[in-house]
Each structure stands twice: as C-alpha cells, then as structure tokens.
Coordinates of N, CA, C and O in Angstrom, one line a residue:
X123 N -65.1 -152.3 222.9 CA -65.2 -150.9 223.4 C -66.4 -150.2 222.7 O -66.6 -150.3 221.5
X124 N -67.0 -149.6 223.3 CA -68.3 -148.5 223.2 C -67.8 -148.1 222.3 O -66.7 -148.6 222.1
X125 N -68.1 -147.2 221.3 CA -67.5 -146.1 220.2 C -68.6 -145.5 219.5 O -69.1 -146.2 218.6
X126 N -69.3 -144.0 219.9 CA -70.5 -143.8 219.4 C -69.9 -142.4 218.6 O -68.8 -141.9 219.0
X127 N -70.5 -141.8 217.7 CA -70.0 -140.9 216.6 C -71.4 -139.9 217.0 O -72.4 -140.3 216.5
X128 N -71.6 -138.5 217.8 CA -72.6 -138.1 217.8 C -72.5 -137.1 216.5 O -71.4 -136.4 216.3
X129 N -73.5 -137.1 215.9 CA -73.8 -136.3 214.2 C -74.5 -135.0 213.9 O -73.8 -134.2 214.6
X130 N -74.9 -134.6 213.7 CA -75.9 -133.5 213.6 C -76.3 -132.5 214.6 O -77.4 -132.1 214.9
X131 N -75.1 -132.1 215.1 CA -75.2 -131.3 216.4 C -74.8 -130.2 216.2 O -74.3 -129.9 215.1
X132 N -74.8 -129.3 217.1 CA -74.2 -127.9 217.4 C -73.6 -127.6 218.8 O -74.2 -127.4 219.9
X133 N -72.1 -127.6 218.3 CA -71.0 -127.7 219.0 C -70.7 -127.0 219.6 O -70.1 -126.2 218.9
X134 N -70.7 -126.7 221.1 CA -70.2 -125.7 221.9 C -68.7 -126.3 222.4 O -68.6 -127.5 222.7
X135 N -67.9 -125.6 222.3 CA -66.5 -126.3 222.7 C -65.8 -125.9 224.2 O -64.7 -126.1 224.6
X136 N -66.6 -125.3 224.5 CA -66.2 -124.9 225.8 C -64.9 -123.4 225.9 O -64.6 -122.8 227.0
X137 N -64.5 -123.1 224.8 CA -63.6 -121.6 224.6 C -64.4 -120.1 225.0 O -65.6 -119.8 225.2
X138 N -63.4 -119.5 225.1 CA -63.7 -118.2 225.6 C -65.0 -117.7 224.8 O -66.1 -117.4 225.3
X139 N -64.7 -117.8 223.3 CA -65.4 -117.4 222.3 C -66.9 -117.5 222.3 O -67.8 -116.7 222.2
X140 N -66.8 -119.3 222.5 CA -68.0 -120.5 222.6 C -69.1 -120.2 221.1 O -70.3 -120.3 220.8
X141 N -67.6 -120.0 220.2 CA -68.8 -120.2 218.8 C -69.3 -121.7 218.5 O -68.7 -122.8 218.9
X142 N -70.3 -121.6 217.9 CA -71.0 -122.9 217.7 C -70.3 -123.8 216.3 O -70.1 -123.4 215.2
X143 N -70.1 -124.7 216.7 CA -69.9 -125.5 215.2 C -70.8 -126.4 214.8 O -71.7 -126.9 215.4
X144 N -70.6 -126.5 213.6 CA -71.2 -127.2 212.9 C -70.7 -128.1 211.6 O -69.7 -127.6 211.0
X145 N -71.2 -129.1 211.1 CA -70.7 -130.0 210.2 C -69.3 -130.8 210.8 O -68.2 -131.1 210.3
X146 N -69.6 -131.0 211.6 CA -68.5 -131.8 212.6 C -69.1 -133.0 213.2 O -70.3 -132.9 213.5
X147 N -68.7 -133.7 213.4 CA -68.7 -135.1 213.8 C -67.9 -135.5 215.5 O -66.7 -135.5 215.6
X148 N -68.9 -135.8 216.6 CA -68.4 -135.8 217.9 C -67.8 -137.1 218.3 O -68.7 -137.8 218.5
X149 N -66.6 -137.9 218.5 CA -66.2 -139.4 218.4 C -66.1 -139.3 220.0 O -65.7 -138.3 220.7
X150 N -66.6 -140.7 220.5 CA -65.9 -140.5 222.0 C -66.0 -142.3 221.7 O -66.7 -142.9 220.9
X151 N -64.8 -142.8 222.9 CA -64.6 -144.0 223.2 C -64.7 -144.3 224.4 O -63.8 -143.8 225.2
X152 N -65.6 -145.3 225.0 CA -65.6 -145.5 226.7 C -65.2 -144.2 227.4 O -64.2 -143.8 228.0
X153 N -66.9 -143.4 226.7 CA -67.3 -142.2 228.1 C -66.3 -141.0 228.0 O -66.2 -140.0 228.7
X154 N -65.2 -141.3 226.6 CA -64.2 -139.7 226.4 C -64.2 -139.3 225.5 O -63.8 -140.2 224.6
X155 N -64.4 -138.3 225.0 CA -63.7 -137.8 223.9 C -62.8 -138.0 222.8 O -61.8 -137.2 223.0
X156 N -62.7 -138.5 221.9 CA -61.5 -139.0 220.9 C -61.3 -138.4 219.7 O -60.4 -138.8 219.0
X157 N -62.0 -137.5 219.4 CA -61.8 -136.7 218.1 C -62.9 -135.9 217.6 O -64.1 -136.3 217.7
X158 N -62.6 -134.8 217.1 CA -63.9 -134.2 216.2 C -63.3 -134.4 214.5 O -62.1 -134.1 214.1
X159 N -64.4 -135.1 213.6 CA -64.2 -135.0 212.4 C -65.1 -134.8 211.3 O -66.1 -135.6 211.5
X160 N -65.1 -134.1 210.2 CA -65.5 -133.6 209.1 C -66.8 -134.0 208.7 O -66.6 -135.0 207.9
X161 N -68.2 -133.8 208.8 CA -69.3 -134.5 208.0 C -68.7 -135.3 207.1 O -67.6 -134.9 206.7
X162 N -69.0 -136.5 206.6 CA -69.0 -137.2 205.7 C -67.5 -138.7 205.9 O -67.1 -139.6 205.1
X163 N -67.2 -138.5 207.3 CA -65.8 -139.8 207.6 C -66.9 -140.7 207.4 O -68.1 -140.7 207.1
X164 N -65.9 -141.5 207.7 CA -65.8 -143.0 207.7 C -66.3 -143.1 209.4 O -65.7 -142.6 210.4
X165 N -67.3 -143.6 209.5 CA -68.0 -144.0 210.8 C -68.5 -145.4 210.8 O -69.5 -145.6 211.5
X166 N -67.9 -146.3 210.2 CA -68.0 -147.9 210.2 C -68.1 -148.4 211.7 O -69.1 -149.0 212.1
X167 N -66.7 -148.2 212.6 CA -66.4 -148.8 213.5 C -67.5 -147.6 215.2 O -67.3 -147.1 216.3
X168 N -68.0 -147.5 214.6 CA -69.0 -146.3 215.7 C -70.3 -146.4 215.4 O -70.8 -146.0 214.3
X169 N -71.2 -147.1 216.6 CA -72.7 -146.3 216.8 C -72.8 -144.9 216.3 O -71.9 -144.1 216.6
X170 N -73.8 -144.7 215.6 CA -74.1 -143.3 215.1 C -75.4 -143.0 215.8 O -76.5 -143.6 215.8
X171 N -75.0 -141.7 216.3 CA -75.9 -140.7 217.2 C -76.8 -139.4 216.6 O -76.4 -138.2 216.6
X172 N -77.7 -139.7 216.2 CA -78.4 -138.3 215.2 C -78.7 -137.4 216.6 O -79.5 -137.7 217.6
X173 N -78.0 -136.2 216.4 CA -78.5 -134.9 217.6 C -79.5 -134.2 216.8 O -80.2 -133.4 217.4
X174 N -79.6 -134.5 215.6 CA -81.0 -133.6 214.8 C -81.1 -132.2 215.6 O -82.2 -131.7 215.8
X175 N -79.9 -131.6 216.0 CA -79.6 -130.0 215.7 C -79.7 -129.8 217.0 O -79.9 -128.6 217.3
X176 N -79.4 -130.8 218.0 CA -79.4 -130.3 219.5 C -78.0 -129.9 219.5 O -77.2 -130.2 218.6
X177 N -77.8 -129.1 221.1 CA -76.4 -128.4 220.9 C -75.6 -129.7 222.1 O -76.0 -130.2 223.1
X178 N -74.6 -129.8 221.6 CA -74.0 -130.5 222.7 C -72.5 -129.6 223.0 O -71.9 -128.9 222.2
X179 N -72.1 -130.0 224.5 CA -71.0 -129.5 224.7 C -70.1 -130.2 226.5 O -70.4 -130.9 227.4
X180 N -69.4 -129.7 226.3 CA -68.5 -130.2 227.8 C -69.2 -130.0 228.9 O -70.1 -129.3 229.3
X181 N -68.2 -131.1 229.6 CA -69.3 -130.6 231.2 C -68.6 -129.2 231.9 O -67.4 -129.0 232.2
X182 N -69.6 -128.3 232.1 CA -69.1 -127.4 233.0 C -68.7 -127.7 234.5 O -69.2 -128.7 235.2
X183 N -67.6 -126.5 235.0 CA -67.2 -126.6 236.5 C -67.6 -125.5 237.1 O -67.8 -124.5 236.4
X184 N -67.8 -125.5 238.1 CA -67.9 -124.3 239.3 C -66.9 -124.3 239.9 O -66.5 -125.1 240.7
X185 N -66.1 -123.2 239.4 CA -65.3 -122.9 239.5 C -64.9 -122.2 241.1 O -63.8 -122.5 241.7
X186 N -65.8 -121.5 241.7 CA -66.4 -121.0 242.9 C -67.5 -121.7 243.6 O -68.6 -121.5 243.5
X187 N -66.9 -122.8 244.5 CA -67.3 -123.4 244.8 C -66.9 -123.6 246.5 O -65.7 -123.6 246.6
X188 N -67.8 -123.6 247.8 CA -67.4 -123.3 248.9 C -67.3 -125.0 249.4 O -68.4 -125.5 249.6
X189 N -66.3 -125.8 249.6 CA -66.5 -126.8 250.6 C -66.2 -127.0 252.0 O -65.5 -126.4 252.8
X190 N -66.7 -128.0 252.2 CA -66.2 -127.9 253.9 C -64.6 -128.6 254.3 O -64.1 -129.6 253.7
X191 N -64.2 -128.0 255.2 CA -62.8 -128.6 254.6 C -62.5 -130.3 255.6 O -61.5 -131.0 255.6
X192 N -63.6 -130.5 256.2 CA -63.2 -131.9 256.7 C -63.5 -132.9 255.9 O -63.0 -134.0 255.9
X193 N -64.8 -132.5 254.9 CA -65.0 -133.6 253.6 C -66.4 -134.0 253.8 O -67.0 -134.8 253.0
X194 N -67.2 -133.5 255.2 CA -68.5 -134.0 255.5 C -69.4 -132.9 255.1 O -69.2 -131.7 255.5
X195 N -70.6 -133.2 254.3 CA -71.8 -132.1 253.3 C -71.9 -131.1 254.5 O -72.6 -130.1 254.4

C-alpha cells in the first residue's frame, strides 16, 4: 500500500474557522486520509513529503451547482 506522510505544511482543514495549522504531520493511505500527527512520529512505514511551507488542504465542493437533469453536459 502507498503510505506518504506530507510534512512541513500549512494546514487548512476545511472548518468554518479555517485556521491554519501547523507542526502537524498529513498521513494518507491509497489516495485517503488516515491521520494528522504531531512533528516528530515515527514515519518509518511512509514516504515522506517535504511541503516546505506550502498550504495544503481538502478538496472543495460547489455546493451550488446547476445540472442537467438527464445526465447529458
């Protein structure tokens, strides 16, 4: 299984608030999310991802969004 640890980032979490974190550790496993943890874990079993201070965060939705209702563009 994939397992990449992204590091040095700033953390948008997608909340009302959308404060930034930081000193946190991004774990995802085959393409999901699996944990945020503490600068300094144990990241043995994970590719490590240096974000060197880029911000990462969730995918946004459009929430308001007009489709057609037969399913054709």
């Amino acid at each position: 299984a994939m397992k990449y640890a992204y590091k040095n980032g700033k953390i948008l979490d997608g909340t009302k608030e959308m404060q930034v974190q930081t000193s946190l550790i991004l774990l995802t496993e085959e393409k999901k999310i699996t944990g945020l943890v503490p600068d300094g874990s144990d990241l043995s079993d994970y590719t490590e991802v240096d974000l060197a201070g880029k911000y990462i965060m969730p995918g946004l939705i459009n929430m308001h969004v007009h489709l057609a209702g037969n399913g054709k563009p």
